[in-house]
């Protein structure tokens, strides 16, 4: 019996005679009680009385002897429930009440707003939105979103046959049934499912859009940094959009650059979103289906990757009733090179969020991205790394994981050579968690080493252990980091032993030293470190040896990797100029002011490299800029 007894909408006690109940259309006999008063509508007039409805499920007779007035079909009156007979017939008595309070009554004994485990075996009801429809070999599973959770509702017509075929994705519905446990999880086994329209649908929509579960948590940043504060509204908007995406049943695909900063960005977000899905979805398999982390070797979204991603998404829509995913681009996605992939996604109305710190092409990207968070858009630069930003987004999604993430921004800063004003504060946070600077550097090296061998595999559990996020064994984390960082150092030493004697040196007109190496000919191929990492290690070595402004170019048949310290290269601008200056070279690429890469057709390599060197010779010396972040071994 779900009707309140003697309690008004404001919680005050009422005399029972002044309460008139207004039943939901799906209320049944379990929702009414003899002696209670109900709003009724006449559905038929006969010689011996009138038949009335008090819900779509409940009708009965008011005998002439119990009628006060005369009525036509559709007239409204107030009745008292007189009796429910064994054969199911219901009789009413008309009553007149001078003053009364109307109280709405929902169907079932409990609304699904509590832990399912508390009402297992009981009748329940919910109003919500269908966010997924999956046909199994048995029932049809409707995932229905309520304001604070997503509930699986199993409807059975016959084995493998679609139940309620009129119900479509995104419909607002009312569901009644019994809460049952299946394979260790709870679901609502459907007795009735109906599509809502008009005011009823609008009310459900309002309830969903105003839910507290959507909004990002208001958390204080890990460190005080005025430059970072400019980004907080943007970061909060991304966190809110991600939480809403989870509740709407749309999968999320995290595409991130497969390097240290990309992992420091994506792993905390994956962890926060998995926890949020577990908290809001009854289906224990939901985190696996709704969230995937996908590493990208290139610092932009390649057509090869988007083609594969779209194919999987379309297959999942057809086979599993999933919506097409939202793509979250991390530590990439800000440049014109990403736009062909974005155009591909746009054909399917796939939403895109970008959080990145590479030099952006906003005019190219903004038309595709719902949110584009980048420090350059706020007159800041790459020193605010993507990992730093995404740790804050993860905390806005789930503040309870903060203690597990306090060391991560420092790892991101060291991995991406940040010299931001807040680095000392981030290093202090890490030190409080037991990580000194050499430890953080080792974590970054271990991440790079692992991702090189993982290729396109996300290596979820292994990477979690390396970063010590969602890792239950700190000792194992430290042992694995020690092993991989030592192996990485050994392989780097072997590479440099082979490569250093082939590095050429020249002095540029602006006072910088330029070092060049053909990494295709004079470095080991198909092993760690890759050409970009090899170039970076050579650069670090030369910066440490000379202390002068240094530029290093590592090149192959159709690419060049660039690093600089003390020289303002503005690599994105150089790429744009090379496209115009060297015709027929097919120049593309990008990066930061001091770190980047360029691609070109192999037959034009000499022309591109020489034009690039000329521009480097004219570049401004700026000792504040650096990519090597050379640090003493003892810190």
PDB file of N, CA and C in Angstrom, residues 201-285:
ATOM      1  N   UNK A 201       5.640  13.770 -20.213  1.00  0.00           N
ATOM      2  CA  UNK A 201       6.984  13.652 -20.781  1.00  0.00           C
ATOM      3  C   UNK A 201       7.826  14.875 -20.433  1.00  0.00           C
ATOM      4  N   UNK A 202       7.211  16.053 -20.476  1.00  0.00           N
ATOM      5  CA  UNK A 202       7.938  17.276 -20.145  1.00  0.00           C
ATOM      6  C   UNK A 202       8.407  17.259 -18.694  1.00  0.00           C
ATOM      7  N   UNK A 203       7.591  16.703 -17.813  1.00  0.00           N
ATOM      8  CA  UNK A 203       7.984  16.637 -16.412  1.00  0.00           C
ATOM      9  C   UNK A 203       9.192  15.729 -16.228  1.00  0.00           C
ATOM     10  N   UNK A 204       9.203  14.591 -16.912  1.00  0.00           N
ATOM     11  CA  UNK A 204      10.352  13.686 -16.821  1.00  0.00           C
ATOM     12  C   UNK A 204      11.600  14.369 -17.373  1.00  0.00           C
ATOM     13  N   UNK A 205      11.454  15.040 -18.498  1.00  0.00           N
ATOM     14  CA  UNK A 205      12.595  15.748 -19.089  1.00  0.00           C
ATOM     15  C   UNK A 205      13.149  16.791 -18.119  1.00  0.00           C
ATOM     16  N   UNK A 206      12.259  17.544 -17.481  1.00  0.00           N
ATOM     17  CA  UNK A 206      12.702  18.551 -16.504  1.00  0.00           C
ATOM     18  C   UNK A 206      13.431  17.890 -15.340  1.00  0.00           C
ATOM     19  N   UNK A 207      12.895  16.772 -14.856  1.00  0.00           N
ATOM     20  CA  UNK A 207      13.530  16.076 -13.733  1.00  0.00           C
ATOM     21  C   UNK A 207      14.930  15.603 -14.096  1.00  0.00           C
ATOM     22  N   UNK A 208      15.098  15.126 -15.321  1.00  0.00           N
ATOM     23  CA  UNK A 208      16.406  14.614 -15.736  1.00  0.00           C
ATOM     24  C   UNK A 208      17.414  15.736 -15.924  1.00  0.00           C
ATOM     25  N   UNK A 209      16.999  16.807 -16.580  1.00  0.00           N
ATOM     26  CA  UNK A 209      17.941  17.888 -16.877  1.00  0.00           C
ATOM     27  C   UNK A 209      18.316  18.695 -15.646  1.00  0.00           C
ATOM     28  N   UNK A 210      17.474  18.655 -14.614  1.00  0.00           N
ATOM     29  CA  UNK A 210      17.780  19.410 -13.395  1.00  0.00           C
ATOM     30  C   UNK A 210      18.404  18.540 -12.314  1.00  0.00           C
ATOM     31  N   UNK A 211      18.728  17.313 -12.632  1.00  0.00           N
ATOM     32  CA  UNK A 211      19.271  16.390 -11.634  1.00  0.00           C
ATOM     33  C   UNK A 211      20.624  16.858 -11.115  1.00  0.00           C
ATOM     34  N   UNK A 212      20.828  16.707  -9.801  1.00  0.00           N
ATOM     35  CA  UNK A 212      22.124  17.035  -9.196  1.00  0.00           C
ATOM     36  C   UNK A 212      23.235  16.122  -9.694  1.00  0.00           C
ATOM     37  N   UNK A 213      22.882  14.951 -10.240  1.00  0.00           N
ATOM     38  CA  UNK A 213      23.897  13.999 -10.692  1.00  0.00           C
ATOM     39  C   UNK A 213      24.672  14.510 -11.895  1.00  0.00           C
ATOM     40  N   UNK A 214      24.128  15.494 -12.606  1.00  0.00           N
ATOM     41  CA  UNK A 214      24.784  15.973 -13.828  1.00  0.00           C
ATOM     42  C   UNK A 214      25.920  16.934 -13.513  1.00  0.00           C
ATOM     43  N   UNK A 215      25.701  17.850 -12.619  1.00  0.00           N
ATOM     44  CA  UNK A 215      26.650  18.942 -12.422  1.00  0.00           C
ATOM     45  C   UNK A 215      27.999  18.501 -11.885  1.00  0.00           C
ATOM     46  N   UNK A 216      29.047  19.171 -12.354  1.00  0.00           N
ATOM     47  CA  UNK A 216      30.399  18.897 -11.864  1.00  0.00           C
ATOM     48  C   UNK A 216      30.525  19.321 -10.408  1.00  0.00           C
ATOM     49  N   UNK A 217      31.327  18.585  -9.662  1.00  0.00           N
ATOM     50  CA  UNK A 217      31.570  18.931  -8.264  1.00  0.00           C
ATOM     51  C   UNK A 217      32.402  20.213  -8.186  1.00  0.00           C
ATOM     52  N   UNK A 218      32.116  21.011  -7.178  1.00  0.00           N
ATOM     53  CA  UNK A 218      32.848  22.260  -6.961  1.00  0.00           C
ATOM     54  C   UNK A 218      34.020  21.967  -6.024  1.00  0.00           C
ATOM     55  N   UNK A 219      35.179  21.716  -6.603  1.00  0.00           N
ATOM     56  CA  UNK A 219      36.354  21.361  -5.810  1.00  0.00           C
ATOM     57  C   UNK A 219      37.412  22.451  -5.934  1.00  0.00           C
ATOM     58  N   UNK A 220      38.166  22.641  -4.865  1.00  0.00           N
ATOM     59  CA  UNK A 220      39.285  23.578  -4.906  1.00  0.00           C
ATOM     60  C   UNK A 220      40.424  22.966  -5.720  1.00  0.00           C
ATOM     61  N   UNK A 221      41.118  23.754  -6.540  1.00  0.00           N
ATOM     62  CA  UNK A 221      42.237  23.202  -7.313  1.00  0.00           C
ATOM     63  C   UNK A 221      43.343  22.705  -6.390  1.00  0.00           C
ATOM     64  N   UNK A 222      44.121  21.761  -6.886  1.00  0.00           N
ATOM     65  CA  UNK A 222      45.202  21.189  -6.087  1.00  0.00           C
ATOM     66  C   UNK A 222      46.234  22.232  -5.701  1.00  0.00           C
ATOM     67  N   UNK A 223      46.490  23.184  -6.599  1.00  0.00           N
ATOM     68  CA  UNK A 223      47.432  24.260  -6.287  1.00  0.00           C
ATOM     69  C   UNK A 223      46.826  25.584  -6.735  1.00  0.00           C
ATOM     70  N   UNK A 224      47.274  26.671  -6.129  1.00  0.00           N
ATOM     71  CA  UNK A 224      46.850  27.997  -6.555  1.00  0.00           C
ATOM     72  C   UNK A 224      47.746  28.455  -7.705  1.00  0.00           C
ATOM     73  N   UNK A 225      47.123  28.755  -8.826  1.00  0.00           N
ATOM     74  CA  UNK A 225      47.882  29.131 -10.020  1.00  0.00           C
ATOM     75  C   UNK A 225      46.999  30.052 -10.854  1.00  0.00           C
ATOM     76  N   UNK A 226      47.241  31.350 -10.844  1.00  0.00           N
ATOM     77  CA  UNK A 226      46.365  32.284 -11.571  1.00  0.00           C
ATOM     78  C   UNK A 226      46.195  31.930 -13.044  1.00  0.00           C
ATOM     79  N   UNK A 227      47.251  31.456 -13.688  1.00  0.00           N
ATOM     80  CA  UNK A 227      47.139  31.086 -15.099  1.00  0.00           C
ATOM     81  C   UNK A 227      46.140  29.952 -15.290  1.00  0.00           C
ATOM     82  N   UNK A 228      46.112  29.045 -14.337  1.00  0.00           N
ATOM     83  CA  UNK A 228      45.238  27.881 -14.436  1.00  0.00           C
ATOM     84  C   UNK A 228      43.784  28.261 -14.183  1.00  0.00           C
ATOM     85  N   UNK A 229      43.558  29.266 -13.338  1.00  0.00           N
ATOM     86  CA  UNK A 229      42.200  29.676 -12.995  1.00  0.00           C
ATOM     87  C   UNK A 229      41.408  30.090 -14.226  1.00  0.00           C
ATOM     88  N   UNK A 230      42.084  30.600 -15.246  1.00  0.00           N
ATOM     89  CA  UNK A 230      41.386  31.017 -16.463  1.00  0.00           C
ATOM     90  C   UNK A 230      40.666  29.848 -17.139  1.00  0.00           C
ATOM     91  N   UNK A 231      41.127  28.638 -16.868  1.00  0.00           N
ATOM     92  CA  UNK A 231      40.597  27.459 -17.542  1.00  0.00           C
ATOM     93  C   UNK A 231      39.507  26.752 -16.751  1.00  0.00           C
ATOM     94  N   UNK A 232      39.284  27.130 -15.501  1.00  0.00           N
ATOM     95  CA  UNK A 232      38.437  26.314 -14.629  1.00  0.00           C
ATOM     96  C   UNK A 232      36.997  26.208 -15.113  1.00  0.00           C
ATOM     97  N   UNK A 233      36.431  27.279 -15.639  1.00  0.00           N
ATOM     98  CA  UNK A 233      35.061  27.191 -16.146  1.00  0.00           C
ATOM     99  C   UNK A 233      34.976  26.213 -17.310  1.00  0.00           C
ATOM    100  N   UNK A 234      35.973  26.248 -18.184  1.00  0.00           N
ATOM    101  CA  UNK A 234      35.995  25.313 -19.315  1.00  0.00           C
ATOM    102  C   UNK A 234      36.119  23.877 -18.829  1.00  0.00           C
ATOM    103  N   UNK A 235      36.970  23.649 -17.842  1.00  0.00           N
ATOM    104  CA  UNK A 235      37.165  22.296 -17.318  1.00  0.00           C
ATOM    105  C   UNK A 235      35.885  21.795 -16.646  1.00  0.00           C
ATOM    106  N   UNK A 236      35.214  22.668 -15.924  1.00  0.00           N
ATOM    107  CA  UNK A 236      33.965  22.301 -15.270  1.00  0.00           C
ATOM    108  C   UNK A 236      32.902  21.945 -16.305  1.00  0.00           C
ATOM    109  N   UNK A 237      32.868  22.683 -17.397  1.00  0.00           N
ATOM    110  CA  UNK A 237      31.892  22.391 -18.462  1.00  0.00           C
ATOM    111  C   UNK A 237      32.141  21.008 -19.062  1.00  0.00           C
ATOM    112  N   UNK A 238      33.409  20.640 -19.220  1.00  0.00           N
ATOM    113  CA  UNK A 238      33.732  19.309 -19.748  1.00  0.00           C
ATOM    114  C   UNK A 238      33.311  18.233 -18.749  1.00  0.00           C
ATOM    115  N   UNK A 239      33.588  18.439 -17.464  1.00  0.00           N
ATOM    116  CA  UNK A 239      33.198  17.463 -16.446  1.00  0.00           C
ATOM    117  C   UNK A 239      31.679  17.275 -16.430  1.00  0.00           C
ATOM    118  N   UNK A 240      30.944  18.363 -16.506  1.00  0.00           N
ATOM    119  CA  UNK A 240      29.481  18.283 -16.539  1.00  0.00           C
ATOM    120  C   UNK A 240      29.001  17.534 -17.761  1.00  0.00           C
ATOM    121  N   UNK A 241      29.599  17.831 -18.897  1.00  0.00           N
ATOM    122  CA  UNK A 241      29.188  17.149 -20.145  1.00  0.00           C
ATOM    123  C   UNK A 241      29.475  15.660 -20.071  1.00  0.00           C
ATOM    124  N   UNK A 242      30.571  15.270 -19.463  1.00  0.00           N
ATOM    125  CA  UNK A 242      30.911  13.848 -19.349  1.00  0.00           C
ATOM    126  C   UNK A 242      29.945  13.129 -18.412  1.00  0.00           C
ATOM    127  N   UNK A 243      29.597  13.757 -17.288  1.00  0.00           N
ATOM    128  CA  UNK A 243      28.646  13.130 -16.371  1.00  0.00           C
ATOM    129  C   UNK A 243      27.280  12.970 -17.056  1.00  0.00           C
ATOM    130  N   UNK A 244      26.840  13.994 -17.767  1.00  0.00           N
ATOM    131  CA  UNK A 244      25.568  13.919 -18.471  1.00  0.00           C
ATOM    132  C   UNK A 244      25.612  12.843 -19.545  1.00  0.00           C
ATOM    133  N   UNK A 245      26.758  12.704 -20.202  1.00  0.00           N
ATOM    134  CA  UNK A 245      26.900  11.692 -21.253  1.00  0.00           C
ATOM    135  C   UNK A 245      26.748  10.290 -20.683  1.00  0.00           C
ATOM    136  N   UNK A 246      27.341  10.042 -19.528  1.00  0.00           N
ATOM    137  CA  UNK A 246      27.195   8.736 -18.867  1.00  0.00           C
ATOM    138  C   UNK A 246      25.732   8.449 -18.587  1.00  0.00           C
ATOM    139  N   UNK A 247      25.021   9.421 -18.004  1.00  0.00           N
ATOM    140  CA  UNK A 247      23.624   9.206 -17.639  1.00  0.00           C
ATOM    141  C   UNK A 247      22.733   9.062 -18.866  1.00  0.00           C
ATOM    142  N   UNK A 248      23.119   9.662 -19.981  1.00  0.00           N
ATOM    143  CA  UNK A 248      22.306   9.582 -21.198  1.00  0.00           C
ATOM    144  C   UNK A 248      22.522   8.276 -21.950  1.00  0.00           C
ATOM    145  N   UNK A 249      23.447   7.438 -21.470  1.00  0.00           N
ATOM    146  CA  UNK A 249      23.676   6.152 -22.115  1.00  0.00           C
ATOM    147  C   UNK A 249      24.559   6.212 -23.341  1.00  0.00           C
ATOM    148  N   UNK A 250      25.195   7.343 -23.586  1.00  0.00           N
ATOM    149  CA  UNK A 250      26.088   7.447 -24.745  1.00  0.00           C
ATOM    150  C   UNK A 250      27.483   6.983 -24.327  1.00  0.00           C
ATOM    151  N   UNK A 251      28.094   6.054 -25.056  1.00  0.00           N
ATOM    152  CA  UNK A 251      29.464   5.628 -24.726  1.00  0.00           C
ATOM    153  C   UNK A 251      30.449   6.783 -24.885  1.00  0.00           C
ATOM    154  N   UNK A 252      31.562   6.684 -24.183  1.00  0.00           N
ATOM    155  CA  UNK A 252      32.633   7.669 -24.266  1.00  0.00           C
ATOM    156  C   UNK A 252      33.892   6.959 -24.746  1.00  0.00           C
ATOM    157  N   UNK A 253      34.520   7.525 -25.752  1.00  0.00           N
ATOM    158  CA  UNK A 253      35.782   7.001 -26.263  1.00  0.00           C
ATOM    159  C   UNK A 253      36.861   8.057 -26.028  1.00  0.00           C
ATOM    160  N   UNK A 254      37.855   7.710 -25.207  1.00  0.00           N
ATOM    161  CA  UNK A 254      38.937   8.634 -24.876  1.00  0.00           C
ATOM    162  C   UNK A 254      40.087   8.375 -25.835  1.00  0.00           C
ATOM    163  N   UNK A 255      40.346   9.327 -26.711  1.00  0.00           N
ATOM    164  CA  UNK A 255      41.492   9.265 -27.624  1.00  0.00           C
ATOM    165  C   UNK A 255      42.598  10.161 -27.064  1.00  0.00           C
ATOM    166  N   UNK A 256      43.767   9.587 -26.798  1.00  0.00           N
ATOM    167  CA  UNK A 256      44.830  10.379 -26.175  1.00  0.00           C
ATOM    168  C   UNK A 256      46.170  10.065 -26.818  1.00  0.00           C
ATOM    169  N   UNK A 257      47.047  11.038 -26.777  1.00  0.00           N
ATOM    170  CA  UNK A 257      48.408  10.837 -27.248  1.00  0.00           C
ATOM    171  C   UNK A 257      49.095   9.821 -26.336  1.00  0.00           C
ATOM    172  N   UNK A 258      49.759   8.855 -26.936  1.00  0.00           N
ATOM    173  CA  UNK A 258      50.369   7.761 -26.166  1.00  0.00           C
ATOM    174  C   UNK A 258      51.743   8.166 -25.648  1.00  0.00           C
ATOM    175  N   UNK A 259      51.760   9.169 -24.774  1.00  0.00           N
ATOM    176  CA  UNK A 259      53.008   9.555 -24.108  1.00  0.00           C
ATOM    177  C   UNK A 259      52.698   9.834 -22.645  1.00  0.00           C
ATOM    178  N   UNK A 260      53.704  10.288 -21.903  1.00  0.00           N
ATOM    179  CA  UNK A 260      53.529  10.470 -20.478  1.00  0.00           C
ATOM    180  C   UNK A 260      52.416  11.435 -20.128  1.00  0.00           C
ATOM    181  N   UNK A 261      52.365  12.587 -20.782  1.00  0.00           N
ATOM    182  CA  UNK A 261      51.325  13.562 -20.477  1.00  0.00           C
ATOM    183  C   UNK A 261      49.955  13.040 -20.890  1.00  0.00           C
ATOM    184  N   UNK A 262      49.890  12.378 -22.047  1.00  0.00           N
ATOM    185  CA  UNK A 262      48.621  11.811 -22.493  1.00  0.00           C
ATOM    186  C   UNK A 262      48.080  10.779 -21.518  1.00  0.00           C
ATOM    187  N   UNK A 263      48.959   9.981 -20.931  1.00  0.00           N
ATOM    188  CA  UNK A 263      48.522   8.987 -19.953  1.00  0.00           C
ATOM    189  C   UNK A 263      48.139   9.640 -18.631  1.00  0.00           C
ATOM    190  N   UNK A 264      48.872  10.674 -18.223  1.00  0.00           N
ATOM    191  CA  UNK A 264      48.507  11.389 -16.996  1.00  0.00           C
ATOM    192  C   UNK A 264      47.163  12.103 -17.146  1.00  0.00           C
ATOM    193  N   UNK A 265      46.770  12.373 -18.379  1.00  0.00           N
ATOM    194  CA  UNK A 265      45.459  12.972 -18.636  1.00  0.00           C
ATOM    195  C   UNK A 265      44.362  11.916 -18.680  1.00  0.00           C
ATOM    196  N   UNK A 266      44.594  10.827 -19.402  1.00  0.00           N
ATOM    197  CA  UNK A 266      43.531   9.870 -19.705  1.00  0.00           C
ATOM    198  C   UNK A 266      43.263   8.879 -18.579  1.00  0.00           C
ATOM    199  N   UNK A 267      44.302   8.438 -17.874  1.00  0.00           N
ATOM    200  CA  UNK A 267      44.105   7.416 -16.837  1.00  0.00           C
ATOM    201  C   UNK A 267      43.268   7.943 -15.671  1.00  0.00           C
ATOM    202  N   UNK A 268      43.543   9.135 -15.115  1.00  0.00           N
ATOM    203  CA  UNK A 268      42.657   9.645 -14.059  1.00  0.00           C
ATOM    204  C   UNK A 268      41.217   9.834 -14.522  1.00  0.00           C
ATOM    205  N   UNK A 269      41.033  10.303 -15.758  1.00  0.00           N
ATOM    206  CA  UNK A 269      39.677  10.480 -16.256  1.00  0.00           C
ATOM    207  C   UNK A 269      38.973   9.144 -16.441  1.00  0.00           C
ATOM    208  N   UNK A 270      39.692   8.153 -16.940  1.00  0.00           N
ATOM    209  CA  UNK A 270      39.099   6.824 -17.066  1.00  0.00           C
ATOM    210  C   UNK A 270      38.654   6.308 -15.702  1.00  0.00           C
ATOM    211  N   UNK A 271      39.482   6.473 -14.710  1.00  0.00           N
ATOM    212  CA  UNK A 271      39.184   6.007 -13.360  1.00  0.00           C
ATOM    213  C   UNK A 271      37.960   6.723 -12.795  1.00  0.00           C
ATOM    214  N   UNK A 272      37.927   8.054 -12.927  1.00  0.00           N
ATOM    215  CA  UNK A 272      36.796   8.823 -12.403  1.00  0.00           C
ATOM    216  C   UNK A 272      35.495   8.434 -13.101  1.00  0.00           C
ATOM    217  N   UNK A 273      35.542   8.277 -14.413  1.00  0.00           N
ATOM    218  CA  UNK A 273      34.330   7.940 -15.162  1.00  0.00           C
ATOM    219  C   UNK A 273      33.864   6.524 -14.861  1.00  0.00           C
ATOM    220  N   UNK A 274      34.793   5.590 -14.705  1.00  0.00           N
ATOM    221  CA  UNK A 274      34.401   4.222 -14.341  1.00  0.00           C
ATOM    222  C   UNK A 274      33.668   4.222 -13.003  1.00  0.00           C
ATOM    223  N   UNK A 275      34.183   4.959 -12.054  1.00  0.00           N
ATOM    224  CA  UNK A 275      33.531   5.020 -10.742  1.00  0.00           C
ATOM    225  C   UNK A 275      32.144   5.665 -10.854  1.00  0.00           C
ATOM    226  N   UNK A 276      32.033   6.718 -11.656  1.00  0.00           N
ATOM    227  CA  UNK A 276      30.740   7.379 -11.821  1.00  0.00           C
ATOM    228  C   UNK A 276      29.732   6.447 -12.488  1.00  0.00           C
ATOM    229  N   UNK A 277      30.175   5.680 -13.472  1.00  0.00           N
ATOM    230  CA  UNK A 277      29.286   4.713 -14.123  1.00  0.00           C
ATOM    231  C   UNK A 277      28.835   3.656 -13.118  1.00  0.00           C
ATOM    232  N   UNK A 278      29.758   3.161 -12.318  1.00  0.00           N
ATOM    233  CA  UNK A 278      29.398   2.155 -11.314  1.00  0.00           C
ATOM    234  C   UNK A 278      28.379   2.696 -10.312  1.00  0.00           C
ATOM    235  N   UNK A 279      28.476   3.981 -10.007  1.00  0.00           N
ATOM    236  CA  UNK A 279      27.569   4.589  -9.040  1.00  0.00           C
ATOM    237  C   UNK A 279      26.181   4.834  -9.615  1.00  0.00           C
ATOM    238  N   UNK A 280      26.076   4.999 -10.932  1.00  0.00           N
ATOM    239  CA  UNK A 280      24.815   5.439 -11.524  1.00  0.00           C
ATOM    240  C   UNK A 280      24.144   4.392 -12.405  1.00  0.00           C
ATOM    241  N   UNK A 281      24.837   3.332 -12.756  1.00  0.00           N
ATOM    242  CA  UNK A 281      24.255   2.271 -13.576  1.00  0.00           C
ATOM    243  C   UNK A 281      24.115   1.005 -12.743  1.00  0.00           C
ATOM    244  N   UNK A 282      22.933   0.380 -12.784  1.00  0.00           N
ATOM    245  CA  UNK A 282      22.724  -0.888 -12.097  1.00  0.00           C
ATOM    246  C   UNK A 282      23.452  -2.034 -12.801  1.00  0.00           C
ATOM    247  N   UNK A 283      23.642  -1.916 -14.109  1.00  0.00           N
ATOM    248  CA  UNK A 283      24.293  -2.964 -14.890  1.00  0.00           C
ATOM    249  C   UNK A 283      25.778  -3.016 -14.550  1.00  0.00           C
ATOM    250  N   UNK A 284      26.286  -4.122 -13.965  1.00  0.00           N
ATOM    251  CA  UNK A 284      27.705  -4.171 -13.593  1.00  0.00           C
ATOM    252  C   UNK A 284      28.644  -4.192 -14.796  1.00  0.00           C
ATOM    253  N   UNK A 285      28.124  -4.499 -15.976  1.00  0.00           N
ATOM    254  CA  UNK A 285      28.947  -4.509 -17.184  1.00  0.00           C
ATOM    255  C   UNK A 285      29.027  -3.129 -17.838  1.00  0.00           C
TER     256      UNK A 285
END
